[in-house]
Amino acid sequence: MEERIYRNIWKEIGISDAQVEERLSQLISTFFYDEKERLYFPVGDDMAYIEDTGNNDARTEGMSYGMMLCVQLDMKEEFDRIWKWAKTYMYMEEGENEGYFAWSCQTDGTKNSYGPAPDGEEYFAMALFFASHRWGDGEGIFAYEKEAKELLRACIHKGENGRPGEPMWNRENKQILFVPGSPFTDPSYHLPHFYELFAKWAYEEDRPFWAEAAKVSREFMKKSSHPKTGMSPEYAEFDGSPVTKVFEWGRHDWFYSDAYRTAANIGLDYAWFKTDVGQTQAVSRLQYTLGVVNKENPYMTYEVDGTVLDQKALHPVGLLATTAEGSLAVLKDPVQQEMINSAEKELALWWVKKFWETPLRTGKRRYYDNCLYMFAFLALAGKYRIW
């Protein structure tokens, strides 16, 4: 693989390497080990789970996020512990969803649901490939590369050749689904930077699918982001428009918790692959909507057209972190600096500085915010890398 240069945006705004390393050490200590504020909980001699402290469960979202953080931070023991817990308690060996992971379990391992959530599967697969490349493959469930390939095979081939169930991607339009078989998607699930790598490392017969999925997802990111505000909805039709149906668990046509991740995904995708089909402009528009139009109180719930609703953001630190991480797509490369709109550049750096000045969230609702915080911090430090 070609040599990549990962920008350290912190350094570009005057923060020293020593300061970054000191902060990172504190973040790792708090996230993994602090008795009061951690999210990582060891179980016995060889397992651990990441807890959604707001809902008192372990989710494939958080488990796979934890594994991605561990492989980026070279924390193999913690990675293996989380993976073993996921395979022991979440993985489904039979039924409609065999080959997938139950999206939510109680912290004792009891399944709350037998349905999967595709964002967990794609993060599991990517983290496993990185683990294989960084640490080498072991035996059984620790044969990371094989586990990743088999998981991706399930994601796109379930329902074929007598295998029960539904795929996690629409095989016709190559878009990831909200849940297997659903007729709509979730914009924040679209990870073209992962699919580019799946196109290199998945089973050979599946590689063309992933290469096409990467292209489709970048176009979708552009379409699903509002042309004025840059905001994407939580759930979207395949054409990018918000899903207006109100579900039994609520509405999801608005710019709310799930949707915050879209800006971060655009930022990391650009940092890794430097491909812009127009999706990066969504971040500049979002940063303007939140940081200029609503500067006095950006941490609210919004319609995607920017209408402010009378409801505070449930995850304000997560919203800040992802919006700051999106700056990677606004700032482009140092050699392109003269091509960047100076106001957009200044605003992107303002978001980065604001994020640096903000600590991890504390208390019951800290899980989602602090996962997004950790990813954003690593990405802006040039430490969220392809392995």
Coordinates of C-alpha atoms in Angstrom, one line a residue:
M1 CA 0.0 0.0 0.0
E2 CA 1.3 3.5 -0.9
E3 CA 2.7 5.6 1.8
R4 CA 0.2 8.0 3.2
I5 CA 0.8 11.3 5.0
Y6 CA -1.7 11.9 7.9
R7 CA -2.1 15.6 8.8
N8 CA -1.9 16.7 12.4
I9 CA -4.3 19.6 12.4
W10 CA -3.6 20.2 16.1
K11 CA 0.0 21.1 15.2
E12 CA -1.3 23.4 12.5
I13 CA -3.2 25.5 15.1
G14 CA -0.2 25.7 17.3
I15 CA -0.6 22.8 19.7
S16 CA 2.6 20.9 20.3
D17 CA 3.1 17.2 19.9
A18 CA 3.8 17.0 23.6
Q19 CA 0.4 18.6 24.4
V20 CA -1.4 16.2 22.0
E21 CA 0.3 13.2 23.6
E22 CA -0.5 14.4 27.1
R23 CA -4.2 14.9 26.2
L24 CA -4.4 11.6 24.4
S25 CA -3.0 9.8 27.4
Q26 CA -5.6 11.4 29.6
L27 CA -8.4 10.5 27.2
I28 CA -7.3 6.8 27.0
S29 CA -7.1 6.7 30.8
T30 CA -10.6 8.2 31.2
F31 CA -12.3 6.2 28.4
F32 CA -10.8 2.8 29.3
Y33 CA -9.8 2.8 33.0
D34 CA -11.2 5.6 35.1
E35 CA -13.5 3.9 37.7
K36 CA -16.1 6.7 37.5
E37 CA -16.1 7.7 33.8
R38 CA -14.8 4.7 31.8
L39 CA -16.9 3.0 29.1
Y40 CA -14.7 -0.2 28.9
F41 CA -15.5 -2.9 31.5
P42 CA -13.4 -6.0 31.7
V43 CA -15.1 -9.3 32.3
G44 CA -13.1 -12.2 33.8
D45 CA -9.7 -12.9 32.4
D46 CA -10.3 -12.4 28.7
M47 CA -13.4 -10.5 27.8
A48 CA -14.7 -6.9 28.1
Y49 CA -17.6 -4.8 26.9
I50 CA -18.2 -1.1 26.0
E51 CA -21.3 0.1 27.8
D52 CA -23.9 2.5 26.5
T53 CA -24.2 4.2 29.8
G54 CA -27.4 6.1 28.8
N55 CA -29.2 2.8 28.1
N56 CA -27.3 0.4 30.3
D57 CA -26.5 -2.1 27.5
A58 CA -23.7 -3.1 25.2
R59 CA -24.3 -2.3 21.5
T60 CA -22.6 -3.5 18.4
E61 CA -22.0 0.2 17.6
G62 CA -20.0 0.7 20.8
M63 CA -18.3 -2.7 20.7
S64 CA -17.1 -2.1 17.2
Y65 CA -16.1 1.5 18.0
G66 CA -14.1 0.2 20.9
M67 CA -12.3 -2.3 18.7
M68 CA -11.5 0.4 16.1
L69 CA -10.1 2.7 18.9
C70 CA -8.0 -0.2 20.2
V71 CA -6.4 -1.1 16.9
Q72 CA -5.7 2.6 16.2
L73 CA -4.1 2.9 19.7
D74 CA -2.2 -0.4 19.5
M75 CA -4.1 -1.9 22.4
K76 CA -4.3 -5.5 21.4
E77 CA -5.3 -7.0 24.8
E78 CA -8.3 -4.7 25.0
F79 CA -9.2 -5.3 21.4
D80 CA -9.2 -9.1 21.9
R81 CA -11.3 -8.9 25.0
I82 CA -14.0 -6.8 23.3
W83 CA -14.0 -9.1 20.3
K84 CA -14.3 -12.2 22.4
W85 CA -17.3 -10.7 24.3
A86 CA -19.0 -9.8 21.0
K87 CA -18.4 -13.2 19.5
T88 CA -19.5 -15.0 22.7
Y89 CA -22.7 -13.0 23.4
M90 CA -23.7 -11.0 20.3
Y91 CA -22.9 -13.3 17.4
M92 CA -25.8 -15.3 16.0
E93 CA -25.2 -18.9 14.8
E94 CA -28.7 -19.7 13.6
G95 CA -31.9 -18.3 12.4
E96 CA -32.8 -15.5 10.1
N97 CA -29.9 -13.4 11.3
E98 CA -27.1 -16.1 11.5
G99 CA -23.8 -14.6 10.6
Y100 CA -24.7 -11.2 12.1
F101 CA -24.5 -9.7 15.6
A102 CA -27.4 -8.9 17.9
W103 CA -27.3 -5.1 18.1
S104 CA -28.0 -4.8 21.8
C105 CA -27.2 -7.1 24.8
Q106 CA -27.5 -6.6 28.5
T107 CA -24.2 -6.2 30.2
D108 CA -24.4 -9.9 31.4
G109 CA -24.5 -10.9 27.8
T110 CA -28.3 -11.6 27.5
K111 CA -29.6 -10.5 24.1
N112 CA -32.1 -7.7 24.2
S113 CA -32.8 -8.2 20.5
Y114 CA -32.0 -10.7 17.8
G115 CA -31.8 -8.0 15.1
P116 CA -28.6 -6.6 13.8
A117 CA -27.5 -3.0 13.0
P118 CA -25.3 -2.6 9.9
D119 CA -23.1 0.1 11.3
G120 CA -21.8 -2.4 13.9
E121 CA -21.0 -4.9 11.2
E122 CA -19.0 -2.5 9.0
Y123 CA -16.9 -1.3 11.9
F124 CA -16.3 -4.8 13.1
A125 CA -15.1 -5.8 9.7
M126 CA -12.8 -2.8 9.2
A127 CA -11.3 -3.1 12.7
L128 CA -10.6 -6.8 12.1
F129 CA -8.8 -6.1 8.8
F130 CA -6.7 -3.5 10.6
A131 CA -5.9 -5.9 13.4
S132 CA -4.8 -8.5 11.0
H133 CA -2.5 -6.1 9.3
R134 CA -1.1 -4.5 12.5
W135 CA -0.7 -7.5 14.7
G136 CA -1.0 -10.6 12.5
D137 CA -3.7 -13.3 12.6
G138 CA -4.2 -15.8 15.4
E139 CA -6.3 -18.9 15.8
G140 CA -10.0 -19.4 15.9
I141 CA -11.9 -16.1 16.3
F142 CA -8.6 -14.3 16.4
A143 CA -7.9 -15.2 12.7
Y144 CA -9.0 -11.6 12.1
E145 CA -8.8 -11.4 8.3
K146 CA -11.0 -14.5 7.9
E147 CA -13.5 -13.2 10.4
A148 CA -13.7 -9.9 8.5
K149 CA -14.1 -11.6 5.1
E150 CA -16.8 -13.9 6.4
L151 CA -18.7 -11.1 8.0
L152 CA -18.7 -9.0 4.7
R153 CA -19.8 -12.1 2.8
A154 CA -22.8 -12.4 5.0
C155 CA -23.5 -8.6 4.7
I156 CA -24.0 -8.8 0.9
H157 CA -24.9 -12.4 0.2
K158 CA -27.5 -13.3 2.9
G159 CA -30.6 -14.6 1.2
E160 CA -28.7 -16.2 -1.7
N161 CA -28.2 -19.9 -2.4
G162 CA -30.5 -21.0 0.3
R163 CA -28.8 -19.0 3.0
P164 CA -31.6 -17.5 5.3
G165 CA -32.1 -13.8 5.9
E166 CA -31.5 -10.5 4.2
P167 CA -28.4 -8.6 3.2
M168 CA -27.3 -5.4 4.9
W169 CA -26.7 -3.7 1.6
N170 CA -29.2 -3.2 -1.2
R171 CA -27.6 -5.4 -3.9
E172 CA -29.1 -3.3 -6.7
N173 CA -28.2 0.3 -5.7
K174 CA -25.2 -0.7 -3.4
Q175 CA -26.4 1.3 -0.5
I176 CA -26.2 0.2 3.1
L177 CA -29.6 -0.3 4.8
F178 CA -30.9 0.8 8.1
V179 CA -31.5 -2.8 9.0
P180 CA -31.3 -5.9 6.8
G181 CA -34.1 -5.8 4.2
S182 CA -35.3 -2.3 5.0
P183 CA -36.3 0.0 2.1
F184 CA -34.3 3.0 3.3
T185 CA -30.9 3.9 4.6
D186 CA -29.1 5.9 7.3
P187 CA -26.8 8.6 5.9
S188 CA -24.4 8.2 8.9
Y189 CA -23.9 4.5 8.0
H190 CA -22.3 5.4 4.7
L191 CA -18.5 4.9 5.0
P192 CA -17.0 5.1 1.5
H193 CA -13.5 5.1 3.0
F194 CA -14.2 1.6 4.5
Y195 CA -15.6 0.3 1.2
E196 CA -12.5 1.4 -0.7
L197 CA -10.5 -0.9 1.6
F198 CA -13.1 -3.7 1.5
A199 CA -12.6 -3.5 -2.3
K200 CA -9.0 -4.4 -1.7
W201 CA -9.3 -7.0 1.1
A202 CA -12.7 -8.7 0.9
Y203 CA -13.1 -12.0 -0.9
E204 CA -12.1 -11.4 -4.5
E205 CA -15.5 -12.0 -5.9
D206 CA -17.0 -9.3 -3.7
R207 CA -14.4 -6.6 -4.4
P208 CA -16.3 -5.0 -7.4
F209 CA -19.3 -4.6 -5.2
W210 CA -17.4 -2.7 -2.6
A211 CA -15.6 -0.5 -5.2
E212 CA -19.0 0.5 -6.6
A213 CA -20.4 1.0 -3.1
A214 CA -17.7 3.6 -2.3
K215 CA -18.7 5.6 -5.4
V216 CA -22.4 5.3 -4.6
S217 CA -21.9 6.4 -1.0
R218 CA -20.0 9.6 -1.8
E219 CA -22.7 10.6 -4.3
F220 CA -25.3 9.8 -1.7
M221 CA -23.5 11.9 0.9
K222 CA -23.8 14.8 -1.4
K223 CA -27.4 14.2 -2.2
S224 CA -28.6 13.6 1.4
S225 CA -27.0 16.8 2.8
H226 CA -29.3 19.8 2.6
P227 CA -28.1 22.2 -0.1
K228 CA -28.2 25.2 2.3
T229 CA -27.5 23.8 5.7
G230 CA -25.4 20.7 5.0
M231 CA -27.5 18.8 7.5
S232 CA -28.4 15.2 6.8
P233 CA -31.4 13.4 8.3
E234 CA -31.1 10.4 10.5
Y235 CA -32.9 8.1 8.1
A236 CA -33.1 8.8 4.3
E237 CA -34.6 7.3 1.2
F238 CA -32.2 6.0 -1.4
D239 CA -32.5 9.3 -3.3
G240 CA -31.2 11.2 -0.2
S241 CA -34.5 12.7 0.9
P242 CA -35.5 12.4 4.6
V243 CA -37.7 9.4 5.6
T244 CA -40.8 11.3 6.8
K245 CA -42.6 8.2 8.3
V246 CA -42.9 8.5 12.1
F247 CA -41.8 5.2 13.6
E248 CA -43.0 3.7 16.9
W249 CA -39.7 4.8 18.3
G250 CA -40.1 8.3 17.0
R251 CA -39.3 10.6 14.0
H252 CA -36.0 10.5 12.2
D253 CA -36.3 13.0 9.3
W254 CA -34.4 15.6 11.4
F255 CA -30.7 16.5 12.1
Y256 CA -30.3 14.6 15.3
S257 CA -28.0 12.2 17.1
D258 CA -27.2 9.6 14.3
A259 CA -26.9 12.3 11.7
Y260 CA -23.9 14.0 13.5
R261 CA -21.6 11.3 12.3
T262 CA -22.0 12.2 8.6
A263 CA -19.7 15.2 8.8
A264 CA -17.1 13.1 10.6
N265 CA -17.3 10.4 7.9
I266 CA -16.9 13.0 5.1
G267 CA -13.8 14.3 6.9
L268 CA -12.1 11.0 7.5
D269 CA -13.0 9.8 4.0
Y270 CA -11.3 12.9 2.5
A271 CA -8.3 12.5 4.8
W272 CA -7.8 9.0 3.6
F273 CA -8.6 9.1 0.0
K274 CA -8.7 12.8 -1.1
T275 CA -11.8 12.2 -3.3
D276 CA -14.3 15.0 -3.6
V277 CA -17.5 14.6 -5.7
G278 CA -19.1 17.6 -4.0
Q279 CA -19.8 16.0 -0.6
T280 CA -17.2 18.0 1.2
Q281 CA -19.2 21.2 0.7
A282 CA -21.8 19.8 3.1
V283 CA -19.3 20.2 6.0
S284 CA -18.7 23.9 5.2
R285 CA -22.4 24.5 5.0
L286 CA -23.0 22.7 8.3
Q287 CA -20.2 24.5 10.1
Y288 CA -21.7 27.8 8.9
T289 CA -25.2 26.9 10.0
L290 CA -24.1 25.8 13.4
G291 CA -21.2 28.2 14.0
V292 CA -22.4 31.4 12.4
V293 CA -26.2 31.3 12.0
N294 CA -26.7 29.6 15.4
K295 CA -23.5 30.5 17.0
E296 CA -25.1 31.6 20.3
N297 CA -26.7 28.2 20.9
P298 CA -25.7 25.6 18.3
Y299 CA -26.5 22.5 20.3
M300 CA -30.2 22.2 19.5
T301 CA -32.3 19.8 17.4
Y302 CA -32.9 20.9 13.9
E303 CA -35.0 20.2 10.8
V304 CA -32.6 19.5 8.0
D305 CA -33.5 23.0 6.5
G306 CA -32.0 24.6 9.6
T307 CA -35.2 25.3 11.4
V308 CA -34.4 25.3 15.1
L309 CA -36.7 23.1 17.2
D310 CA -37.5 23.6 20.9
Q311 CA -35.4 20.6 22.0
K312 CA -31.8 20.6 23.1
A313 CA -29.3 18.2 21.4
L314 CA -29.1 15.0 23.4
H315 CA -25.4 14.7 22.5
P316 CA -23.8 18.2 22.3
V317 CA -20.2 17.1 22.7
G318 CA -20.7 14.5 20.0
L319 CA -22.1 17.2 17.7
L320 CA -19.1 19.4 18.4
A321 CA -16.6 16.6 17.9
T322 CA -18.0 15.4 14.6
T323 CA -18.4 18.9 13.2
A324 CA -14.8 19.6 14.1
E325 CA -13.6 16.3 12.5
G326 CA -15.4 17.3 9.3
S327 CA -12.8 20.1 9.1
L328 CA -10.4 17.6 7.5
A329 CA -12.6 17.8 4.4
V330 CA -12.8 21.6 4.4
L331 CA -9.1 22.3 4.9
K332 CA -8.1 19.9 2.1
D333 CA -4.3 19.6 1.8
P334 CA -1.7 22.3 2.6
V335 CA -0.7 22.5 -1.1
Q336 CA -4.3 23.4 -1.9
Q337 CA -4.6 26.1 0.8
E338 CA -4.8 29.0 -1.7
M339 CA -7.8 27.3 -3.3
I340 CA -9.8 27.3 -0.1
N341 CA -12.3 30.0 0.7
S342 CA -10.6 32.0 3.5
A343 CA -13.9 32.3 5.5
E344 CA -14.5 28.6 5.3
K345 CA -11.0 27.8 6.3
E346 CA -11.2 30.2 9.3
L347 CA -14.5 28.7 10.4
A348 CA -13.1 25.1 10.1
L349 CA -10.2 26.1 12.3
W350 CA -12.5 27.8 14.7
W351 CA -14.4 24.5 15.1
V352 CA -11.1 22.6 15.7
K353 CA -10.0 25.1 18.4
K354 CA -13.4 24.9 20.0
F355 CA -13.2 21.1 20.2
W356 CA -9.7 21.3 21.7
E357 CA -11.1 23.5 24.5
T358 CA -13.9 21.0 25.3
P359 CA -13.3 18.0 27.6
L360 CA -14.9 14.6 27.4
R361 CA -18.5 14.5 28.6
T362 CA -19.1 13.2 32.1
G363 CA -22.2 11.5 33.6
K364 CA -24.8 9.1 32.4
R365 CA -25.1 10.2 28.8
R366 CA -21.3 10.2 28.1
Y367 CA -21.1 7.0 25.9
Y368 CA -22.1 8.3 22.4
D369 CA -20.4 11.7 22.9
N370 CA -17.1 10.2 24.1
C371 CA -16.9 7.6 21.4
L372 CA -17.3 10.3 18.8
Y373 CA -14.9 12.5 20.7
M374 CA -12.1 9.9 20.7
F375 CA -12.5 9.3 16.9
A376 CA -12.4 13.0 16.2
F377 CA -9.4 13.6 18.4
L378 CA -7.4 10.8 16.7
A379 CA -8.5 11.9 13.2
L380 CA -7.4 15.5 13.8
A381 CA -4.1 14.3 15.2
G382 CA -3.4 12.2 12.1
K383 CA -3.6 9.1 14.3
Y384 CA -6.8 7.5 12.8
R385 CA -5.0 5.6 10.1
I386 CA -5.3 2.8 7.5
W387 CA -3.4 -0.3 8.7

